[in-house]
Amino acid sequence: MADSQWIFTESELLRTPSILDGLTPEKERENRGKGVNFIFQVGIMLKLPQVTLATASVLLHRFYVRHSMADVPGRPGFHYYSMAATSVFLATKIEEDCRKMRELVIACVRVAQKDPQKTVDEQDKEYWRWKDNILHNEDVLLEALCFDLTLEPPYKILFEYLNLFGEGDNRRLRNSAWAFINDSCMTTLCLMYSSRYIAASALYAAAKHCGTDMADDEDGRPWWEVIDVELINIKKACNFLANVYENAHIKNGRDVSIHESTPEFGDESTAKTRATATRSKETPITETSEGVEDSRKRTRSPADAQERTVVNGQDEGHGDTVTNGEVKRRKVTNGHATINGDGANLSTANGPGETQARYDTVDDISEEGEVES
C-alpha cells in the first residue's frame, strides 16, 4: 500500500520528536489540534473544499512525525501555525484548488491575530513574515514527506461505500459519517489507519448513531467483509475517537460520559450495523421532517411475520396493522402498540396515546421487538 510508511502504532506515536524533546503527549495532541483548527479557519476564509483541508491536516500530522514543534536550546521548533499555513499552501496544489499567495497570506494573518476583518497591507512586515515562512517551510515540508504527495481522502471512499450499499441518498447517515471524518482530522487517526479504514469506521459509527443497518451480500458476507476491512480495527478506530471526545469533555469540566465505546470483541453476526435479512430493492429511501428514514421492506420468515399495531395519537382506535410490510389493519390500546401473536407489547415513542408517523412499516421494529426512535 502506498501510504504504509505513514501508518504507526499508538506506542510509536508516543515517541515522536516533539515528545522526545519534552512535550507531553497531551500537549502535543493539543497543539496538533490547534494547527488543524488553523487550517480549517483559513480554509473557510478562502472557501476551500473540505477534501483540500483534510489533505492539509494529513500533511501536518505527517510532518510532526519527522520534526519537532518544541523549542530546545540551539534548535527552535516548527510552530504549528506556520506549518499549518504551509500545509494549506501545499494542499491547494495537490488538490488543484490553488489560491493566490496574497489571499492565503492575508487569511493566515487574520486567523493568527483573531481578527477576520483586519486590513492587511502587502507592505506590512507581518505580511512579508508570513509569506517568507510559507515559501521557506514548503521545502522543509516536502523533504519531510519524502515528496510523497499521493493521498486518498477518506471522503471519496466514504461516498463510494454509501453508493455501494444503497445509502447514497440517506442524508442523515451521510452527514453523520462526514462529521466523523471531519473530527478525525483533529487527531492522529490518519497516522494509525489508512483512508479505507477511516471511511469504514465513519460508516460504522454513523450507522450505529442513525440506527441504519446494511444487508449482507448474496454470499451472506457482512458489509465490512464486502469492502475487505476487519471489524475489530473499525471498532478500535471508533473507540479512539470516542476517547478523544471524552477527554475533551473532562477538560472542559464535564465528567458526564455521553460517548458510548464499542466492545472490540463480540459476536459479529449480531452487529447492530448488519442486516442479516435480505432487503427489497423496490421501495426507495424516503425523506421526512424527522430526517431520512429507510422505508425499504425486509423479507422475513413466517415465524417473524407478526402483526404490529401503530399508535396514531389516540388512546383507542382501529386502523391498519403491518404484516411483512403490507398495511392490513391497526389497533391501539391504552397508548400501547400490541403484536397479535407471540410478541410483546410495544410502548409508543412519546408516551401513552402518542407516536410518530414514521412507525408505519415493519422496518421500525428492532430485532429485540422494540420501537426504534
Short mmCIF file of C-alpha atoms in Angstrom, two decimals:
data_model
loop_
_atom_site.label_atom_id
_atom_site.label_comp_id
_atom_site.label_asym_id
_atom_site.label_seq_id
_atom_site.Cartn_x
_atom_site.Cartn_y
_atom_site.Cartn_z
CA MET A 1 0.00 0.00 0.00
CA ALA A 2 1.32 3.43 -0.95
CA ASP A 3 0.78 5.02 2.47
CA SER A 4 2.03 2.06 4.53
CA GLN A 5 5.13 4.01 5.56
CA TRP A 6 2.84 6.52 7.28
CA ILE A 7 0.95 4.01 9.42
CA PHE A 8 2.14 3.79 13.03
CA THR A 9 1.07 2.13 16.25
CA GLU A 10 -0.07 4.08 19.29
CA SER A 11 3.17 3.24 21.11
CA GLU A 12 5.22 4.57 18.18
CA LEU A 13 3.25 7.82 18.23
CA LEU A 14 4.31 8.27 21.85
CA ARG A 15 7.92 8.63 20.66
CA THR A 16 7.53 11.48 18.17
CA PRO A 17 10.29 14.14 18.03
CA SER A 18 8.13 16.62 19.94
CA ILE A 19 7.55 14.20 22.82
CA LEU A 20 11.22 13.21 22.88
CA ASP A 21 12.05 16.94 23.17
CA GLY A 22 9.99 17.25 26.34
CA LEU A 23 6.37 17.85 25.29
CA THR A 24 3.78 15.68 26.97
CA PRO A 25 1.60 13.54 24.68
CA GLU A 26 -1.43 15.57 25.76
CA LYS A 27 0.26 18.87 24.90
CA GLU A 28 1.43 17.58 21.54
CA ARG A 29 -2.07 16.33 20.76
CA GLU A 30 -3.49 19.71 21.74
CA ASN A 31 -1.01 21.58 19.53
CA ARG A 32 -1.81 19.31 16.61
CA GLY A 33 -5.48 20.12 17.09
CA LYS A 34 -4.72 23.84 17.16
CA GLY A 35 -2.81 23.51 13.91
CA VAL A 36 -5.67 21.68 12.21
CA ASN A 37 -8.14 24.24 13.54
CA PHE A 38 -5.95 26.94 12.00
CA ILE A 39 -6.15 25.06 8.69
CA PHE A 40 -9.93 24.90 8.87
CA GLN A 41 -10.28 28.60 9.71
CA VAL A 42 -8.01 29.64 6.84
CA GLY A 43 -9.87 27.26 4.54
CA ILE A 44 -13.20 28.82 5.45
CA MET A 45 -11.88 32.28 4.56
CA LEU A 46 -10.51 31.00 1.27
CA LYS A 47 -13.65 28.91 0.59
CA LEU A 48 -11.63 25.75 0.09
CA PRO A 49 -13.39 22.37 -0.18
CA GLN A 50 -13.27 20.02 2.78
CA VAL A 51 -11.19 17.48 0.86
CA THR A 52 -8.40 20.04 0.48
CA LEU A 53 -8.50 20.87 4.18
CA ALA A 54 -8.37 17.18 5.09
CA THR A 55 -5.33 16.77 2.85
CA ALA A 56 -3.64 19.70 4.58
CA SER A 57 -4.32 18.18 8.00
CA VAL A 58 -2.76 14.87 6.94
CA LEU A 59 0.33 16.70 5.70
CA LEU A 60 0.61 18.50 9.04
CA HIS A 61 0.30 15.29 11.07
CA ARG A 62 2.87 13.51 8.91
CA PHE A 63 5.31 16.41 9.21
CA TYR A 64 5.37 16.21 13.01
CA VAL A 65 6.28 12.54 12.84
CA ARG A 66 9.63 13.65 11.41
CA HIS A 67 10.12 17.08 13.04
CA SER A 68 9.56 18.63 16.44
CA MET A 69 7.36 21.55 17.42
CA ALA A 70 9.20 22.05 20.71
CA ASP A 71 11.92 24.63 21.17
CA VAL A 72 15.19 23.26 22.52
CA PRO A 73 18.49 25.08 23.11
CA GLY A 74 20.20 25.67 19.82
CA ARG A 75 17.27 24.42 17.73
CA PRO A 76 13.91 26.17 17.51
CA GLY A 77 10.89 24.03 16.83
CA PHE A 78 8.50 24.37 13.91
CA HIS A 79 5.45 26.26 15.12
CA TYR A 80 2.16 24.56 14.31
CA TYR A 81 0.63 27.76 12.89
CA SER A 82 3.48 28.26 10.42
CA MET A 83 3.42 24.64 9.33
CA ALA A 84 -0.39 24.67 9.12
CA ALA A 85 -0.22 27.61 6.71
CA THR A 86 2.40 25.79 4.64
CA SER A 87 0.27 22.65 4.64
CA VAL A 88 -2.68 24.61 3.23
CA PHE A 89 -0.42 26.09 0.55
CA LEU A 90 0.83 22.65 -0.50
CA ALA A 91 -2.61 21.01 -0.25
CA THR A 92 -4.12 23.54 -2.65
CA LYS A 93 -1.55 22.46 -5.19
CA ILE A 94 -2.11 18.75 -4.61
CA GLU A 95 -5.91 19.00 -4.91
CA GLU A 96 -5.66 21.65 -7.66
CA ASP A 97 -7.64 24.23 -5.69
CA CYS A 98 -4.99 26.91 -5.91
CA ARG A 99 -5.42 30.34 -4.40
CA LYS A 100 -3.28 33.41 -4.88
CA MET A 101 -0.39 33.74 -2.45
CA ARG A 102 -1.67 37.15 -1.43
CA GLU A 103 -5.08 35.73 -0.48
CA LEU A 104 -3.50 32.92 1.52
CA VAL A 105 -1.16 35.20 3.44
CA ILE A 106 -3.92 37.67 4.29
CA ALA A 107 -6.14 34.84 5.55
CA CYS A 108 -3.30 33.49 7.70
CA VAL A 109 -2.63 36.90 9.24
CA ARG A 110 -6.30 37.40 10.05
CA VAL A 111 -6.71 33.97 11.61
CA ALA A 112 -3.46 34.19 13.59
CA GLN A 113 -4.44 37.58 15.04
CA LYS A 114 -8.09 36.50 15.52
CA ASP A 115 -9.33 39.48 13.53
CA PRO A 116 -11.26 38.38 10.41
CA GLN A 117 -11.79 41.99 9.34
CA LYS A 118 -8.20 43.11 9.74
CA THR A 119 -6.80 45.19 6.88
CA VAL A 120 -3.54 43.63 5.74
CA ASP A 121 -1.27 45.69 3.52
CA GLU A 122 1.26 44.00 1.28
CA GLN A 123 3.95 46.35 2.62
CA ASP A 124 3.41 45.31 6.25
CA LYS A 125 6.18 43.39 7.99
CA GLU A 126 3.60 40.86 9.19
CA TYR A 127 2.55 40.12 5.62
CA TRP A 128 6.11 39.50 4.45
CA ARG A 129 6.98 37.45 7.54
CA TRP A 130 4.13 35.02 6.83
CA LYS A 131 4.91 34.89 3.11
CA ASP A 132 8.59 34.16 3.68
CA ASN A 133 7.77 31.48 6.26
CA ILE A 134 5.36 29.71 3.93
CA LEU A 135 7.79 29.70 1.00
CA HIS A 136 10.70 28.58 3.16
CA ASN A 137 8.77 25.89 5.02
CA GLU A 138 7.40 24.44 1.79
CA ASP A 139 10.79 22.91 1.02
CA VAL A 140 11.11 21.61 4.58
CA LEU A 141 7.64 20.07 4.40
CA LEU A 142 8.31 18.40 1.06
CA GLU A 143 11.58 16.97 2.32
CA ALA A 144 9.91 15.62 5.48
CA LEU A 145 7.21 13.98 3.36
CA CYS A 146 9.86 12.47 1.06
CA PHE A 147 7.89 14.11 -1.75
CA ASP A 148 5.17 11.51 -1.20
CA LEU A 149 2.13 13.52 -2.20
CA THR A 150 -0.16 10.66 -3.18
CA LEU A 151 -3.13 10.95 -0.85
CA GLU A 152 -6.51 9.27 -0.99
CA PRO A 153 -9.03 11.34 1.00
CA PRO A 154 -11.47 9.22 3.05
CA TYR A 155 -14.39 11.39 1.88
CA LYS A 156 -14.30 9.96 -1.64
CA ILE A 157 -14.03 6.40 -0.31
CA LEU A 158 -16.95 7.01 2.05
CA PHE A 159 -19.10 8.21 -0.84
CA GLU A 160 -18.24 5.05 -2.77
CA TYR A 161 -19.22 2.89 0.21
CA LEU A 162 -22.55 4.69 0.62
CA ASN A 163 -23.42 4.12 -3.03
CA LEU A 164 -22.25 0.51 -2.85
CA PHE A 165 -24.69 -0.28 -0.04
CA GLY A 166 -27.55 1.77 -1.49
CA GLU A 167 -27.34 4.52 1.16
CA GLY A 168 -26.20 7.35 -1.09
CA ASP A 169 -29.46 9.26 -0.59
CA ASN A 170 -29.55 8.75 3.17
CA ARG A 171 -28.65 12.29 4.14
CA ARG A 172 -28.64 11.73 7.89
CA LEU A 173 -26.28 8.78 7.61
CA ARG A 174 -24.07 10.61 5.14
CA ASN A 175 -23.80 13.74 7.28
CA SER A 176 -23.01 11.74 10.42
CA ALA A 177 -20.23 9.83 8.69
CA TRP A 178 -18.89 13.05 7.17
CA ALA A 179 -18.77 14.65 10.63
CA PHE A 180 -16.80 11.65 11.96
CA ILE A 181 -14.13 12.17 9.29
CA ASN A 182 -14.05 15.91 10.00
CA ASP A 183 -13.42 15.25 13.68
CA SER A 184 -10.80 12.62 12.92
CA CYS A 185 -8.72 15.30 11.16
CA MET A 186 -8.06 16.84 14.57
CA THR A 187 -6.45 13.62 15.78
CA THR A 188 -3.66 11.29 14.72
CA LEU A 189 -6.14 8.74 13.38
CA CYS A 190 -4.73 9.30 9.87
CA LEU A 191 -1.36 8.07 11.20
CA MET A 192 -2.84 4.87 12.61
CA TYR A 193 -5.24 3.72 9.89
CA SER A 194 -5.49 4.03 6.14
CA SER A 195 -8.15 6.13 4.44
CA ARG A 196 -10.17 2.99 3.72
CA TYR A 197 -10.39 2.14 7.40
CA ILE A 198 -11.23 5.71 8.39
CA ALA A 199 -14.06 5.76 5.85
CA ALA A 200 -15.30 2.35 7.03
CA SER A 201 -15.12 3.47 10.67
CA ALA A 202 -17.07 6.61 9.83
CA LEU A 203 -19.74 4.49 8.15
CA TYR A 204 -19.86 2.11 11.11
CA ALA A 205 -20.16 4.89 13.70
CA ALA A 206 -22.78 6.74 11.64
CA ALA A 207 -24.81 3.57 11.09
CA LYS A 208 -24.90 2.90 14.84
CA HIS A 209 -25.84 6.51 15.54
CA CYS A 210 -28.62 6.59 12.94
CA GLY A 211 -29.88 3.06 13.55
CA THR A 212 -29.11 2.02 9.99
CA ASP A 213 -28.11 -1.48 9.01
CA MET A 214 -26.73 -2.80 5.75
CA ALA A 215 -27.72 -6.11 4.26
CA ASP A 216 -25.35 -9.00 3.61
CA ASP A 217 -24.37 -9.73 0.05
CA GLU A 218 -25.57 -12.70 -1.99
CA ASP A 219 -22.95 -14.94 -0.40
CA GLY A 220 -24.03 -14.00 3.12
CA ARG A 221 -20.98 -11.84 3.83
CA PRO A 222 -21.44 -8.80 6.11
CA TRP A 223 -20.77 -5.37 4.70
CA TRP A 224 -17.30 -4.99 6.25
CA GLU A 225 -16.12 -8.15 4.53
CA VAL A 226 -17.54 -6.90 1.24
CA ILE A 227 -15.21 -3.88 1.38
CA ASP A 228 -12.35 -6.02 2.74
CA VAL A 229 -11.81 -4.44 6.17
CA GLU A 230 -11.58 -6.03 9.61
CA LEU A 231 -14.34 -5.23 12.06
CA ILE A 232 -12.02 -5.18 15.07
CA ASN A 233 -9.92 -2.40 13.53
CA ILE A 234 -13.07 -0.44 12.72
CA LYS A 235 -14.12 -0.66 16.36
CA LYS A 236 -10.66 0.36 17.56
CA ALA A 237 -10.76 3.47 15.37
CA CYS A 238 -14.23 4.35 16.67
CA ASN A 239 -13.12 3.90 20.28
CA PHE A 240 -10.04 6.03 19.67
CA LEU A 241 -12.18 8.95 18.58
CA ALA A 242 -14.68 8.29 21.38
CA ASN A 243 -11.82 8.64 23.89
CA VAL A 244 -10.88 11.95 22.29
CA TYR A 245 -14.45 13.17 22.77
CA GLU A 246 -14.47 12.06 26.39
CA ASN A 247 -11.15 13.73 27.18
CA ALA A 248 -12.42 16.96 25.65
CA HIS A 249 -15.46 16.94 27.94
CA ILE A 250 -13.36 16.16 31.02
CA LYS A 251 -11.02 19.02 30.15
CA ASN A 252 -13.95 21.41 29.93
CA GLY A 253 -15.13 20.41 33.38
CA ARG A 254 -17.76 17.93 32.28
CA ASP A 255 -17.49 14.41 33.58
CA VAL A 256 -20.69 13.01 32.06
CA SER A 257 -19.99 10.08 29.76
CA ILE A 258 -22.09 10.59 26.64
CA HIS A 259 -20.00 8.78 24.05
CA GLU A 260 -20.51 5.05 24.27
CA SER A 261 -17.49 2.96 23.44
CA THR A 262 -17.80 -0.10 21.22
CA PRO A 263 -16.76 -3.54 22.51
CA GLU A 264 -13.93 -4.64 20.27
CA PHE A 265 -14.67 -8.33 20.71
CA GLY A 266 -18.09 -9.86 20.34
CA ASP A 267 -20.43 -11.81 18.11
CA GLU A 268 -20.07 -10.31 14.64
CA SER A 269 -23.27 -12.00 13.47
CA THR A 270 -25.32 -9.70 15.72
CA ALA A 271 -23.56 -6.43 14.90
CA LYS A 272 -26.01 -3.52 15.01
CA THR A 273 -24.95 -2.29 11.59
CA ARG A 274 -25.57 -5.63 9.92
CA ALA A 275 -28.93 -6.67 8.47
CA THR A 276 -28.96 -10.40 8.03
CA ALA A 277 -32.35 -10.35 6.33
CA THR A 278 -32.48 -9.65 2.59
CA ARG A 279 -33.77 -6.21 1.74
CA SER A 280 -36.19 -5.41 -1.03
CA LYS A 281 -34.87 -3.05 -3.68
CA GLU A 282 -38.30 -1.87 -4.82
CA THR A 283 -39.11 0.63 -2.10
CA PRO A 284 -36.92 3.76 -2.27
CA ILE A 285 -35.45 5.72 0.61
CA THR A 286 -37.86 8.45 1.69
CA GLU A 287 -37.11 11.73 3.42
CA THR A 288 -39.30 13.09 6.20
CA SER A 289 -39.15 16.08 8.51
CA GLU A 290 -37.51 13.82 11.08
CA GLY A 291 -34.67 13.05 8.69
CA VAL A 292 -34.06 10.46 6.08
CA GLU A 293 -35.74 7.20 7.01
CA ASP A 294 -35.15 3.88 5.36
CA SER A 295 -38.58 2.70 4.25
CA ARG A 296 -37.37 -0.35 2.41
CA LYS A 297 -39.04 -3.63 3.34
CA ARG A 298 -37.26 -6.70 4.59
CA THR A 299 -38.04 -10.30 3.76
CA ARG A 300 -38.90 -12.11 6.97
CA SER A 301 -39.56 -15.72 7.78
CA PRO A 302 -43.15 -16.76 8.54
CA ALA A 303 -42.30 -17.01 12.21
CA ASP A 304 -41.23 -13.37 12.23
CA ALA A 305 -44.23 -12.17 10.19
CA GLN A 306 -46.17 -10.93 13.19
CA GLU A 307 -48.83 -8.26 13.14
CA ARG A 308 -47.96 -4.91 14.64
CA THR A 309 -50.19 -2.04 15.69
CA VAL A 310 -49.28 1.61 15.25
CA VAL A 311 -50.44 4.26 17.71
CA ASN A 312 -51.93 7.18 15.87
CA GLY A 313 -52.33 9.78 18.59
CA GLN A 314 -55.37 8.19 20.23
CA ASP A 315 -55.84 6.07 23.33
CA GLU A 316 -58.03 3.63 21.47
CA GLY A 317 -58.80 3.18 17.83
CA HIS A 318 -58.86 0.87 14.92
CA GLY A 319 -56.95 1.12 11.73
CA ASP A 320 -54.27 -0.83 9.93
CA THR A 321 -51.54 -3.16 11.09
CA VAL A 322 -48.44 -4.14 9.20
CA THR A 323 -47.64 -7.72 8.25
CA ASN A 324 -44.48 -8.25 6.18
CA GLY A 325 -44.50 -4.58 5.31
CA GLU A 326 -48.13 -4.60 4.00
CA VAL A 327 -50.79 -2.47 5.66
CA LYS A 328 -53.84 -4.50 6.77
CA ARG A 329 -55.34 -3.05 9.93
CA ARG A 330 -54.28 -1.12 13.00
CA LYS A 331 -55.27 -1.33 16.64
CA VAL A 332 -54.36 0.84 19.63
CA THR A 333 -55.00 0.02 23.26
CA ASN A 334 -54.13 2.47 26.06
CA GLY A 335 -51.33 4.03 24.14
CA HIS A 336 -49.53 0.72 23.53
CA ALA A 337 -48.96 -0.96 20.22
CA THR A 338 -49.73 -4.64 20.51
CA ILE A 339 -48.46 -7.53 18.45
CA ASN A 340 -51.10 -10.12 17.63
CA GLY A 341 -49.33 -13.37 18.22
CA ASP A 342 -46.45 -14.31 20.45
CA GLY A 343 -44.92 -10.84 20.53
CA ALA A 344 -44.86 -8.48 23.49
CA ASN A 345 -46.44 -5.06 23.92
CA LEU A 346 -44.62 -2.11 22.38
CA SER A 347 -44.70 1.25 24.10
CA THR A 348 -45.11 4.34 21.98
CA ALA A 349 -42.24 6.74 21.38
CA ASN A 350 -43.82 9.80 23.02
CA GLY A 351 -45.74 8.21 25.85
CA PRO A 352 -49.29 6.76 26.08
CA GLY A 353 -51.52 7.79 23.24
CA GLU A 354 -48.77 9.38 21.13
CA THR A 355 -46.48 8.26 18.39
CA GLN A 356 -44.92 9.43 15.15
CA ALA A 357 -45.94 8.66 11.59
CA ARG A 358 -42.60 7.11 10.77
CA TYR A 359 -43.54 3.95 12.73
CA ASP A 360 -45.81 2.80 9.90
CA THR A 361 -43.71 -0.02 8.47
CA VAL A 362 -42.41 -3.24 9.87
CA ASP A 363 -38.84 -1.95 9.46
CA ASP A 364 -39.31 0.19 12.57
CA ILE A 365 -39.41 -2.86 14.83
CA SER A 366 -35.93 -3.80 16.03
CA GLU A 367 -34.70 -7.34 16.41
CA GLU A 368 -35.44 -7.14 20.15
CA GLY A 369 -39.06 -6.22 19.48
CA GLU A 370 -38.81 -2.55 20.43
CA VAL A 371 -39.83 0.52 18.53
CA GLU A 372 -36.70 2.36 17.42
CA SER A 373 -36.72 6.08 17.87
#
